[in-house]
Amino acid sequence: MFKLNQKCIVFVLFILWFIPGVLAQDSLITDTFKPANKKYIISVVMPFCNKQILFNPQTKNAALGNACRQYFEGFKLALDSFNKSVVPIEIRVFDTQGDSNIFKIIMNKTDFQESNLIFGPVVKDGHTMMKPFCEKYKVYNISPFLTLTKSKINNPYLISSYPDLSYYGDFILEQIKQGGWDDANVVILTGKEANEKIIAARIMALKLKYAGFTLKIIDINKYLDYCKVYRSGRPNHVIIESDNEFSVTTAMRYLADTTLFSGLITYGSKKILEFKSPDISMWQHLNLNVVSPFYIDYQNAKVKLFIERYRERYYSEPAEFAFNGYEQATFFITYFLENNGLMDKIIEKNQVKPISNWFKIRAKIEGKGLQSSKLNMLYFEDNELKRWE
């Protein structure tokens, strides 16, 4: 059983236009609800930016606010599964409006300080502000979809649904090793931006752990130098760490030259799927693996059911953020209830797939806190994106 906090009614009424059916279809607020002596308070704190979007749909925070709305729509669908919870759940919703000062006010509210579990905030600054709050009240907070890069929050109560960018280095090297390529020749092509060097730095820090590998870094704009480090007769793996479409495409065309190289296995980020002029045939030729924290298998029966329920409730198609909200609420709240409102031993839980994405929480390799250790390795076959299982 769950309900929205009566003190948040004003907020909920204000966003009825924003999140259709909050009252009419879900009946989250009822006169007959009588909470037991014990209940769990779960708060959702995000930059919904309702006032801004209401008065100006093109406001600078519109994209962020709409993403949070979609997340909460998926989140609310997951709550249907907890209607018969032995211990009632009370959901409290807070809008930071993308303003750090408003977030400070929220953190000083008794309503928020009573939280037993928190979903959000979303942006990096919000997580930095949450650290002393979590340590004081000993409450865990879930980072919905932020991939931290250079910044280390070092909050032992932070659980990142998306792993830090540096972890991608560990993940890729481990996938190569599990593939049986103990003598792999691994080359990282990096861009100029600081964030485009993080994975490479982490991989080079793992030299001793993968002593049988040859590890090299090349500036992606000096891709012609790859011929100097290519090793015929050995498994050659190329990790492309750049979001620049022109640089990536130019380098990959060179790597695809069969008169120079053969049997290459390449790796790229999810950003490559957003390129304006994708060359899927070339990607298939280069055995491209796209490493992504998110993937939806639209042939999965659970996915089809979720889409059907979402359409019926919101009269629209679910975006990535809606899937995130549903899966994260399902995974984390289920564990929270099964363990009597405690999150301390979540790293001991076996991996779970709520609908399409796997969840397995582990301690962060660098710094304090916890994070998902499951990433998806995607590939193209017959021009169709698939996932290695």
mmCIF file of C-alpha atoms in Angstrom:
data_model
loop_
_atom_site.group_PDB
_atom_site.id
_atom_site.type_symbol
_atom_site.label_atom_id
_atom_site.label_comp_id
_atom_site.label_asym_id
_atom_site.label_seq_id
_atom_site.Cartn_x
_atom_site.Cartn_y
_atom_site.Cartn_z
ATOM 1 C CA MET A 1 0.000 0.000 0.000
ATOM 2 C CA PHE A 2 1.321 3.414 -0.815
ATOM 3 C CA LYS A 3 0.188 7.024 -0.944
ATOM 4 C CA LEU A 4 1.478 10.464 -1.724
ATOM 5 C CA ASN A 5 2.085 12.647 1.310
ATOM 6 C CA GLN A 6 -0.896 14.895 2.052
ATOM 7 C CA LYS A 7 1.538 17.786 2.571
ATOM 8 C CA CYS A 8 2.553 17.444 -1.059
ATOM 9 C CA ILE A 9 -1.017 17.744 -2.370
ATOM 10 C CA VAL A 10 -0.528 21.333 -3.489
ATOM 11 C CA PHE A 11 2.465 20.299 -5.534
ATOM 12 C CA VAL A 12 0.650 17.322 -7.024
ATOM 13 C CA LEU A 13 -2.377 19.373 -7.981
ATOM 14 C CA PHE A 14 -0.106 21.843 -9.705
ATOM 15 C CA ILE A 15 1.481 19.170 -11.871
ATOM 16 C CA LEU A 16 -1.702 17.409 -12.933
ATOM 17 C CA TRP A 17 -1.178 18.809 -16.427
ATOM 18 C CA PHE A 18 2.367 17.520 -16.264
ATOM 19 C CA ILE A 19 1.823 13.960 -15.041
ATOM 20 C CA PRO A 20 -1.619 12.864 -16.289
ATOM 21 C CA GLY A 21 -3.782 10.738 -14.033
ATOM 22 C CA VAL A 22 -1.928 11.215 -10.765
ATOM 23 C CA LEU A 23 -5.181 11.433 -8.815
ATOM 24 C CA ALA A 24 -7.928 10.112 -11.065
ATOM 25 C CA GLN A 25 -6.348 6.891 -12.225
ATOM 26 C CA ASP A 26 -3.949 5.979 -9.429
ATOM 27 C CA SER A 27 -6.025 7.098 -6.415
ATOM 28 C CA LEU A 28 -2.804 7.741 -4.537
ATOM 29 C CA ILE A 29 -4.542 10.215 -2.241
ATOM 30 C CA THR A 30 -7.661 8.866 -0.550
ATOM 31 C CA ASP A 31 -9.753 9.840 2.458
ATOM 32 C CA THR A 32 -9.960 6.249 3.631
ATOM 33 C CA PHE A 33 -6.236 5.603 3.775
ATOM 34 C CA LYS A 34 -5.164 4.929 7.353
ATOM 35 C CA PRO A 35 -1.416 4.296 7.640
ATOM 36 C CA ALA A 36 -0.219 1.707 10.108
ATOM 37 C CA ASN A 37 1.996 2.645 13.008
ATOM 38 C CA LYS A 38 4.963 1.747 10.841
ATOM 39 C CA LYS A 39 5.489 3.048 7.328
ATOM 40 C CA TYR A 40 8.347 3.718 4.947
ATOM 41 C CA ILE A 41 8.828 7.160 3.466
ATOM 42 C CA ILE A 42 10.349 7.199 -0.017
ATOM 43 C CA SER A 43 11.125 10.600 -1.499
ATOM 44 C CA VAL A 44 11.608 11.559 -5.133
ATOM 45 C CA VAL A 45 13.570 14.794 -5.520
ATOM 46 C CA MET A 46 14.182 15.981 -9.058
ATOM 47 C CA PRO A 47 14.277 19.161 -11.182
ATOM 48 C CA PHE A 48 10.796 18.708 -12.645
ATOM 49 C CA CYS A 49 10.857 22.474 -13.324
ATOM 50 C CA ASN A 50 7.056 22.529 -13.462
ATOM 51 C CA LYS A 51 6.525 26.273 -13.081
ATOM 52 C CA GLN A 52 9.171 27.087 -15.685
ATOM 53 C CA ILE A 53 7.790 24.668 -18.275
ATOM 54 C CA LEU A 54 4.201 25.696 -17.592
ATOM 55 C CA PHE A 55 4.925 29.332 -18.397
ATOM 56 C CA ASN A 56 7.532 28.657 -21.088
ATOM 57 C CA PRO A 57 7.654 25.176 -22.688
ATOM 58 C CA GLN A 58 10.938 26.171 -24.384
ATOM 59 C CA THR A 59 12.722 27.134 -21.161
ATOM 60 C CA LYS A 60 16.365 26.068 -20.876
ATOM 61 C CA ASN A 61 15.413 23.417 -18.307
ATOM 62 C CA ALA A 62 12.625 21.917 -20.435
ATOM 63 C CA ALA A 63 14.605 18.874 -21.600
ATOM 64 C CA LEU A 64 15.756 18.068 -18.077
ATOM 65 C CA GLY A 65 12.312 18.637 -16.602
ATOM 66 C CA ASN A 66 10.601 16.471 -19.212
ATOM 67 C CA ALA A 67 13.131 13.684 -18.647
ATOM 68 C CA CYS A 68 12.308 13.758 -14.936
ATOM 69 C CA ARG A 69 8.577 13.733 -15.703
ATOM 70 C CA GLN A 70 9.003 10.658 -17.913
ATOM 71 C CA TYR A 71 11.114 8.997 -15.212
ATOM 72 C CA PHE A 72 8.397 9.615 -12.628
ATOM 73 C CA GLU A 73 5.707 8.275 -14.958
ATOM 74 C CA GLY A 74 7.596 4.976 -15.208
ATOM 75 C CA PHE A 75 8.256 5.118 -11.458
ATOM 76 C CA LYS A 76 4.534 5.437 -10.737
ATOM 77 C CA LEU A 77 3.720 2.411 -12.875
ATOM 78 C CA ALA A 78 6.125 0.344 -10.775
ATOM 79 C CA LEU A 79 4.328 1.440 -7.598
ATOM 80 C CA ASP A 80 1.313 -0.625 -8.655
ATOM 81 C CA SER A 81 3.319 -3.693 -7.632
ATOM 82 C CA PHE A 82 3.582 -2.497 -4.038
ATOM 83 C CA ASN A 83 -0.112 -1.898 -3.317
ATOM 84 C CA LYS A 84 -0.217 -4.949 -1.063
ATOM 85 C CA SER A 85 3.001 -4.199 0.799
ATOM 86 C CA VAL A 86 2.776 -5.328 4.443
ATOM 87 C CA VAL A 87 4.372 -2.053 5.526
ATOM 88 C CA PRO A 88 2.747 0.973 3.841
ATOM 89 C CA ILE A 89 4.854 3.164 1.550
ATOM 90 C CA GLU A 90 4.424 6.914 1.487
ATOM 91 C CA ILE A 91 5.788 8.670 -1.600
ATOM 92 C CA ARG A 92 6.873 12.287 -1.217
ATOM 93 C CA VAL A 93 7.703 14.311 -4.321
ATOM 94 C CA PHE A 94 9.893 17.411 -4.370
ATOM 95 C CA ASP A 95 10.704 19.736 -7.274
ATOM 96 C CA THR A 96 14.134 21.390 -7.027
ATOM 97 C CA GLN A 97 13.253 23.529 -10.072
ATOM 98 C CA GLY A 98 16.893 23.164 -11.142
ATOM 99 C CA ASP A 99 17.836 25.651 -8.429
ATOM 100 C CA SER A 100 20.441 24.789 -5.766
ATOM 101 C CA ASN A 101 18.942 27.301 -3.342
ATOM 102 C CA ILE A 102 15.531 25.634 -3.575
ATOM 103 C CA PHE A 103 17.205 22.266 -3.054
ATOM 104 C CA LYS A 104 18.796 23.607 0.145
ATOM 105 C CA ILE A 105 15.352 24.643 1.363
ATOM 106 C CA ILE A 106 14.013 21.154 0.581
ATOM 107 C CA MET A 107 16.812 19.486 2.543
ATOM 108 C CA ASN A 108 15.905 21.614 5.564
ATOM 109 C CA LYS A 109 12.275 20.475 5.480
ATOM 110 C CA THR A 110 11.170 17.913 8.046
ATOM 111 C CA ASP A 111 9.175 16.181 5.318
ATOM 112 C CA PHE A 112 12.391 15.449 3.450
ATOM 113 C CA GLN A 113 14.509 14.675 6.496
ATOM 114 C CA GLU A 114 12.097 11.879 7.434
ATOM 115 C CA SER A 115 12.933 9.966 4.229
ATOM 116 C CA ASN A 116 13.941 6.310 4.520
ATOM 117 C CA LEU A 117 15.068 6.156 0.874
ATOM 118 C CA ILE A 118 15.580 8.889 -1.725
ATOM 119 C CA PHE A 119 15.463 8.755 -5.523
ATOM 120 C CA GLY A 120 17.435 11.712 -6.881
ATOM 121 C CA PRO A 121 18.704 14.301 -7.223
ATOM 122 C CA VAL A 122 19.738 14.290 -10.880
ATOM 123 C CA VAL A 123 22.605 16.713 -11.533
ATOM 124 C CA LYS A 124 26.140 16.545 -10.132
ATOM 125 C CA ASP A 125 25.822 19.617 -7.904
ATOM 126 C CA GLY A 126 22.773 18.105 -6.264
ATOM 127 C CA HIS A 127 24.687 14.948 -5.391
ATOM 128 C CA THR A 128 27.505 17.003 -3.911
ATOM 129 C CA MET A 129 24.961 18.761 -1.691
ATOM 130 C CA MET A 130 23.386 15.443 -0.710
ATOM 131 C CA LYS A 131 26.570 13.959 0.739
ATOM 132 C CA PRO A 132 26.469 15.664 4.176
ATOM 133 C CA PHE A 133 22.683 15.151 4.302
ATOM 134 C CA CYS A 134 22.981 11.389 3.708
ATOM 135 C CA GLU A 135 25.800 11.026 6.210
ATOM 136 C CA LYS A 136 23.841 12.952 8.862
ATOM 137 C CA TYR A 137 20.562 11.061 8.437
ATOM 138 C CA LYS A 138 22.133 7.772 7.288
ATOM 139 C CA VAL A 139 19.818 7.476 4.319
ATOM 140 C CA TYR A 140 20.676 6.084 0.894
ATOM 141 C CA ASN A 141 19.945 8.018 -2.261
ATOM 142 C CA ILE A 142 19.656 6.607 -5.778
ATOM 143 C CA SER A 143 21.263 8.495 -8.664
ATOM 144 C CA PRO A 144 18.767 7.884 -11.510
ATOM 145 C CA PHE A 145 20.823 8.422 -14.680
ATOM 146 C CA LEU A 146 23.951 10.461 -13.969
ATOM 147 C CA THR A 147 27.271 9.090 -15.226
ATOM 148 C CA LEU A 148 29.931 10.709 -13.083
ATOM 149 C CA THR A 149 33.193 11.474 -14.834
ATOM 150 C CA LYS A 150 36.106 13.200 -13.129
ATOM 151 C CA SER A 151 34.131 14.223 -10.056
ATOM 152 C CA LYS A 152 34.257 11.888 -7.077
ATOM 153 C CA ILE A 153 31.363 12.451 -4.691
ATOM 154 C CA ASN A 154 32.690 9.899 -2.168
ATOM 155 C CA ASN A 155 29.299 9.489 -0.544
ATOM 156 C CA PRO A 156 29.024 6.015 1.057
ATOM 157 C CA TYR A 157 25.223 6.324 0.871
ATOM 158 C CA LEU A 158 25.108 7.077 -2.869
ATOM 159 C CA ILE A 159 23.968 4.303 -5.218
ATOM 160 C CA SER A 160 24.574 5.116 -8.897
ATOM 161 C CA SER A 161 22.214 3.350 -11.273
ATOM 162 C CA TYR A 162 24.668 4.208 -14.056
ATOM 163 C CA PRO A 163 28.309 3.373 -13.271
ATOM 164 C CA ASP A 164 31.035 6.020 -13.329
ATOM 165 C CA LEU A 165 32.686 6.521 -16.710
ATOM 166 C CA SER A 166 36.051 5.212 -15.487
ATOM 167 C CA TYR A 167 34.420 1.841 -14.739
ATOM 168 C CA TYR A 168 33.901 1.342 -18.479
ATOM 169 C CA GLY A 169 37.636 0.632 -18.702
ATOM 170 C CA ASP A 170 37.371 -2.212 -16.182
ATOM 171 C CA PHE A 171 34.303 -3.580 -17.930
ATOM 172 C CA ILE A 172 35.799 -3.617 -21.436
ATOM 173 C CA LEU A 173 39.091 -5.213 -20.396
ATOM 174 C CA GLU A 174 37.241 -7.878 -18.425
ATOM 175 C CA GLN A 175 35.041 -8.641 -21.438
ATOM 176 C CA ILE A 176 38.162 -9.044 -23.583
ATOM 177 C CA LYS A 177 39.717 -11.372 -21.030
ATOM 178 C CA GLN A 178 36.551 -13.454 -20.695
ATOM 179 C CA GLY A 179 36.538 -13.788 -24.477
ATOM 180 C CA GLY A 180 39.752 -15.811 -24.142
ATOM 181 C CA TRP A 181 42.051 -13.129 -25.585
ATOM 182 C CA ASP A 182 44.765 -13.284 -22.927
ATOM 183 C CA ASP A 183 47.366 -11.742 -25.257
ATOM 184 C CA ALA A 184 45.164 -8.984 -26.673
ATOM 185 C CA ASN A 185 46.700 -5.927 -28.308
ATOM 186 C CA VAL A 186 44.493 -3.110 -26.993
ATOM 187 C CA VAL A 187 44.725 0.398 -28.434
ATOM 188 C CA ILE A 188 42.639 3.346 -27.217
ATOM 189 C CA LEU A 189 41.917 6.194 -29.648
ATOM 190 C CA THR A 190 41.115 9.260 -27.548
ATOM 191 C CA GLY A 191 39.673 12.685 -28.291
ATOM 192 C CA LYS A 192 40.887 16.013 -26.952
ATOM 193 C CA GLU A 193 38.213 16.634 -24.317
ATOM 194 C CA ALA A 194 39.007 15.760 -20.702
ATOM 195 C CA ASN A 195 36.020 13.392 -20.480
ATOM 196 C CA GLU A 196 37.313 11.599 -23.583
ATOM 197 C CA LYS A 197 40.463 10.530 -21.774
ATOM 198 C CA ILE A 198 38.943 9.053 -18.621
ATOM 199 C CA ILE A 199 38.503 5.478 -19.857
ATOM 200 C CA ALA A 200 42.003 5.473 -21.341
ATOM 201 C CA ALA A 201 43.506 6.653 -18.053
ATOM 202 C CA ARG A 202 41.695 3.932 -16.158
ATOM 203 C CA ILE A 203 42.778 1.243 -18.636
ATOM 204 C CA MET A 204 46.418 2.271 -18.343
ATOM 205 C CA ALA A 205 46.079 2.076 -14.561
ATOM 206 C CA LEU A 206 45.127 -1.590 -14.972
ATOM 207 C CA LYS A 207 48.370 -2.626 -16.717
ATOM 208 C CA LEU A 208 49.480 -4.933 -13.928
ATOM 209 C CA LYS A 209 46.110 -6.660 -13.639
ATOM 210 C CA TYR A 210 46.115 -7.447 -17.368
ATOM 211 C CA ALA A 211 49.820 -8.105 -17.742
ATOM 212 C CA GLY A 212 49.318 -10.274 -20.840
ATOM 213 C CA PHE A 213 47.731 -7.387 -22.738
ATOM 214 C CA THR A 214 49.560 -4.766 -24.748
ATOM 215 C CA LEU A 215 48.003 -1.380 -23.934
ATOM 216 C CA LYS A 216 48.580 1.764 -26.023
ATOM 217 C CA ILE A 217 46.950 5.207 -26.380
ATOM 218 C CA ILE A 218 46.795 7.188 -29.637
ATOM 219 C CA ASP A 219 45.218 10.589 -30.304
ATOM 220 C CA ILE A 220 42.215 9.863 -32.535
ATOM 221 C CA ASN A 221 43.308 12.636 -34.919
ATOM 222 C CA LYS A 222 46.596 10.753 -35.390
ATOM 223 C CA TYR A 223 44.823 7.558 -36.353
ATOM 224 C CA LEU A 224 47.382 6.878 -39.106
ATOM 225 C CA ASP A 225 49.794 5.906 -36.311
ATOM 226 C CA TYR A 226 47.679 2.840 -35.645
ATOM 227 C CA CYS A 227 49.605 0.931 -38.311
ATOM 228 C CA LYS A 228 52.657 1.182 -36.031
ATOM 229 C CA VAL A 229 50.992 -0.626 -33.134
ATOM 230 C CA TYR A 230 48.827 -3.099 -35.031
ATOM 231 C CA ARG A 231 49.996 -6.662 -34.412
ATOM 232 C CA SER A 232 49.329 -9.249 -37.113
ATOM 233 C CA GLY A 233 48.640 -12.681 -35.655
ATOM 234 C CA ARG A 234 47.373 -11.307 -32.345
ATOM 235 C CA PRO A 235 43.828 -10.346 -31.286
ATOM 236 C CA ASN A 236 43.595 -6.605 -31.988
ATOM 237 C CA HIS A 237 41.052 -4.559 -30.034
ATOM 238 C CA VAL A 238 40.474 -0.843 -30.587
ATOM 239 C CA ILE A 239 38.575 1.261 -28.047
ATOM 240 C CA ILE A 240 37.295 4.523 -29.526
ATOM 241 C CA GLU A 241 36.886 7.143 -26.801
ATOM 242 C CA SER A 242 35.515 10.179 -28.571
ATOM 243 C CA ASP A 243 32.088 11.724 -29.162
ATOM 244 C CA ASN A 244 33.154 13.682 -32.252
ATOM 245 C CA GLU A 245 31.352 12.125 -35.216
ATOM 246 C CA PHE A 246 33.813 13.367 -37.834
ATOM 247 C CA SER A 247 36.879 12.144 -35.931
ATOM 248 C CA VAL A 248 35.335 8.785 -35.124
ATOM 249 C CA THR A 249 34.082 8.142 -38.653
ATOM 250 C CA THR A 250 37.375 9.186 -40.241
ATOM 251 C CA ALA A 251 39.406 6.922 -37.948
ATOM 252 C CA MET A 252 37.055 3.976 -38.456
ATOM 253 C CA ARG A 253 37.271 4.279 -42.239
ATOM 254 C CA TYR A 254 41.011 3.909 -41.928
ATOM 255 C CA LEU A 255 40.664 0.909 -39.613
ATOM 256 C CA ALA A 256 38.258 -0.690 -42.093
ATOM 257 C CA ASP A 257 40.936 -0.813 -44.815
ATOM 258 C CA THR A 258 41.284 -4.543 -45.416
ATOM 259 C CA THR A 259 44.609 -4.084 -47.198
ATOM 260 C CA LEU A 260 46.094 -2.918 -43.882
ATOM 261 C CA PHE A 261 44.153 -4.619 -41.101
ATOM 262 C CA SER A 262 41.972 -7.659 -40.550
ATOM 263 C CA GLY A 263 39.962 -9.131 -37.712
ATOM 264 C CA LEU A 264 39.734 -5.944 -35.674
ATOM 265 C CA ILE A 265 37.266 -5.787 -32.782
ATOM 266 C CA THR A 266 36.230 -2.256 -31.877
ATOM 267 C CA TYR A 267 34.388 -0.624 -28.981
ATOM 268 C CA GLY A 268 32.469 2.642 -28.796
ATOM 269 C CA SER A 269 30.128 4.492 -26.459
ATOM 270 C CA LYS A 270 26.371 4.881 -26.667
ATOM 271 C CA LYS A 271 26.972 8.318 -28.195
ATOM 272 C CA ILE A 272 27.827 6.684 -31.506
ATOM 273 C CA LEU A 273 24.189 5.617 -31.855
ATOM 274 C CA GLU A 274 23.259 9.315 -32.028
ATOM 275 C CA PHE A 275 25.494 10.082 -35.018
ATOM 276 C CA LYS A 276 23.712 11.875 -37.839
ATOM 277 C CA SER A 277 25.265 9.734 -40.585
ATOM 278 C CA PRO A 278 25.796 6.237 -39.161
ATOM 279 C CA ASP A 279 27.684 3.771 -41.342
ATOM 280 C CA ILE A 280 26.283 0.560 -39.953
ATOM 281 C CA SER A 281 27.880 -1.621 -42.652
ATOM 282 C CA MET A 282 31.304 -0.333 -41.655
ATOM 283 C CA TRP A 283 30.509 -0.839 -37.986
ATOM 284 C CA GLN A 284 29.566 -4.442 -38.670
ATOM 285 C CA HIS A 285 32.771 -4.945 -40.647
ATOM 286 C CA LEU A 286 34.785 -3.635 -37.688
ATOM 287 C CA ASN A 287 32.899 -5.836 -35.219
ATOM 288 C CA LEU A 288 31.805 -2.741 -33.309
ATOM 289 C CA ASN A 289 30.619 -3.270 -29.742
ATOM 290 C CA VAL A 290 28.661 -0.369 -28.264
ATOM 291 C CA VAL A 291 29.017 -0.190 -24.490
ATOM 292 C CA SER A 292 25.853 1.257 -22.953
ATOM 293 C CA PRO A 293 24.232 1.379 -19.489
ATOM 294 C CA PHE A 294 20.830 1.133 -21.159
ATOM 295 C CA TYR A 295 19.211 -1.198 -23.677
ATOM 296 C CA ILE A 296 15.635 -2.204 -24.368
ATOM 297 C CA ASP A 297 14.780 -5.532 -25.987
ATOM 298 C CA TYR A 298 11.459 -4.753 -27.647
ATOM 299 C CA GLN A 299 10.835 -8.456 -28.282
ATOM 300 C CA ASN A 300 10.835 -9.173 -24.544
ATOM 301 C CA ALA A 301 7.369 -10.018 -23.165
ATOM 302 C CA LYS A 302 7.872 -7.859 -20.058
ATOM 303 C CA VAL A 303 8.891 -4.913 -22.218
ATOM 304 C CA LYS A 304 5.792 -5.297 -24.384
ATOM 305 C CA LEU A 305 3.587 -5.389 -21.291
ATOM 306 C CA PHE A 306 5.230 -2.269 -19.863
ATOM 307 C CA ILE A 307 4.748 -0.370 -23.129
ATOM 308 C CA GLU A 308 1.090 -1.410 -23.242
ATOM 309 C CA ARG A 309 0.481 -0.243 -19.652
ATOM 310 C CA TYR A 310 2.341 3.010 -20.273
ATOM 311 C CA ARG A 311 0.279 3.779 -23.375
ATOM 312 C CA GLU A 312 -2.945 3.119 -21.501
ATOM 313 C CA ARG A 313 -1.932 5.367 -18.606
ATOM 314 C CA TYR A 314 -0.231 8.257 -20.383
ATOM 315 C CA TYR A 315 -1.393 8.065 -24.025
ATOM 316 C CA SER A 316 2.185 8.236 -25.341
ATOM 317 C CA GLU A 317 5.214 6.061 -26.051
ATOM 318 C CA PRO A 318 7.680 5.466 -23.188
ATOM 319 C CA ALA A 319 11.114 7.043 -23.644
ATOM 320 C CA GLU A 320 14.356 5.803 -22.099
ATOM 321 C CA PHE A 321 13.718 7.755 -18.895
ATOM 322 C CA ALA A 322 10.340 6.085 -18.371
ATOM 323 C CA PHE A 323 11.985 2.664 -18.577
ATOM 324 C CA ASN A 324 14.615 3.887 -16.102
ATOM 325 C CA GLY A 325 11.991 4.996 -13.619
ATOM 326 C CA TYR A 326 10.096 1.728 -13.825
ATOM 327 C CA GLU A 327 13.110 -0.559 -13.586
ATOM 328 C CA GLN A 328 14.848 1.372 -10.825
ATOM 329 C CA ALA A 329 11.718 1.658 -8.683
ATOM 330 C CA THR A 330 11.027 -2.048 -9.162
ATOM 331 C CA PHE A 331 14.562 -3.130 -8.300
ATOM 332 C CA PHE A 332 15.421 -0.807 -5.422
ATOM 333 C CA ILE A 333 12.027 -0.649 -3.687
ATOM 334 C CA THR A 334 11.655 -4.438 -3.880
ATOM 335 C CA TYR A 335 15.015 -4.890 -2.196
ATOM 336 C CA PHE A 336 14.222 -2.146 0.323
ATOM 337 C CA LEU A 337 10.981 -3.862 1.385
ATOM 338 C CA GLU A 338 12.452 -7.370 1.409
ATOM 339 C CA ASN A 339 15.182 -6.167 3.778
ATOM 340 C CA ASN A 340 12.991 -4.288 6.246
ATOM 341 C CA GLY A 341 13.860 -0.818 5.018
ATOM 342 C CA LEU A 342 17.628 -1.405 4.926
ATOM 343 C CA MET A 343 19.970 -0.984 1.946
ATOM 344 C CA ASP A 344 23.287 -1.781 3.628
ATOM 345 C CA LYS A 345 23.765 -5.239 2.115
ATOM 346 C CA ILE A 346 22.474 -4.612 -1.389
ATOM 347 C CA ILE A 347 25.852 -5.640 -2.837
ATOM 348 C CA GLU A 348 25.040 -9.188 -1.701
ATOM 349 C CA LYS A 349 21.918 -9.358 -3.880
ATOM 350 C CA ASN A 350 22.207 -11.427 -7.041
ATOM 351 C CA GLN A 351 21.787 -9.732 -10.398
ATOM 352 C CA VAL A 352 18.200 -8.975 -11.389
ATOM 353 C CA LYS A 353 16.539 -7.957 -14.663
ATOM 354 C CA PRO A 354 13.239 -6.118 -13.919
ATOM 355 C CA ILE A 355 12.322 -5.937 -17.603
ATOM 356 C CA SER A 356 15.301 -5.487 -19.948
ATOM 357 C CA ASN A 357 18.352 -4.138 -18.089
ATOM 358 C CA TRP A 358 20.376 -6.083 -15.542
ATOM 359 C CA PHE A 359 21.060 -4.690 -12.079
ATOM 360 C CA LYS A 360 23.972 -5.824 -9.903
ATOM 361 C CA ILE A 361 25.233 -3.359 -7.301
ATOM 362 C CA ARG A 362 28.868 -3.355 -6.232
ATOM 363 C CA ALA A 363 31.175 -1.013 -4.375
ATOM 364 C CA LYS A 364 32.765 1.653 -6.537
ATOM 365 C CA ILE A 365 36.296 0.766 -7.557
ATOM 366 C CA GLU A 366 37.457 4.350 -7.158
ATOM 367 C CA GLY A 367 36.097 6.265 -4.174
ATOM 368 C CA LYS A 368 33.232 5.592 -1.789
ATOM 369 C CA GLY A 369 29.692 4.659 -2.705
ATOM 370 C CA LEU A 370 27.956 1.951 -4.700
ATOM 371 C CA GLN A 371 27.148 1.591 -8.374
ATOM 372 C CA SER A 372 25.623 -0.737 -10.906
ATOM 373 C CA SER A 373 28.236 -3.070 -12.375
ATOM 374 C CA LYS A 374 26.122 -4.145 -15.336
ATOM 375 C CA LEU A 375 26.701 -2.578 -18.727
ATOM 376 C CA ASN A 376 25.305 -3.755 -22.046
ATOM 377 C CA MET A 377 27.536 -4.825 -24.911
ATOM 378 C CA LEU A 378 25.590 -4.104 -28.083
ATOM 379 C CA TYR A 379 26.370 -5.051 -31.665
ATOM 380 C CA PHE A 380 24.849 -4.847 -35.141
ATOM 381 C CA GLU A 381 23.746 -7.886 -37.094
ATOM 382 C CA ASP A 382 21.950 -7.478 -40.410
ATOM 383 C CA ASN A 383 21.662 -3.755 -39.604
ATOM 384 C CA GLU A 384 19.791 -4.553 -36.385
ATOM 385 C CA LEU A 385 21.069 -3.578 -32.928
ATOM 386 C CA LYS A 386 21.320 -6.564 -30.589
ATOM 387 C CA ARG A 387 22.823 -7.333 -27.198
ATOM 388 C CA TRP A 388 25.380 -9.955 -26.321
ATOM 389 C CA GLU A 389 23.756 -12.070 -23.599
#
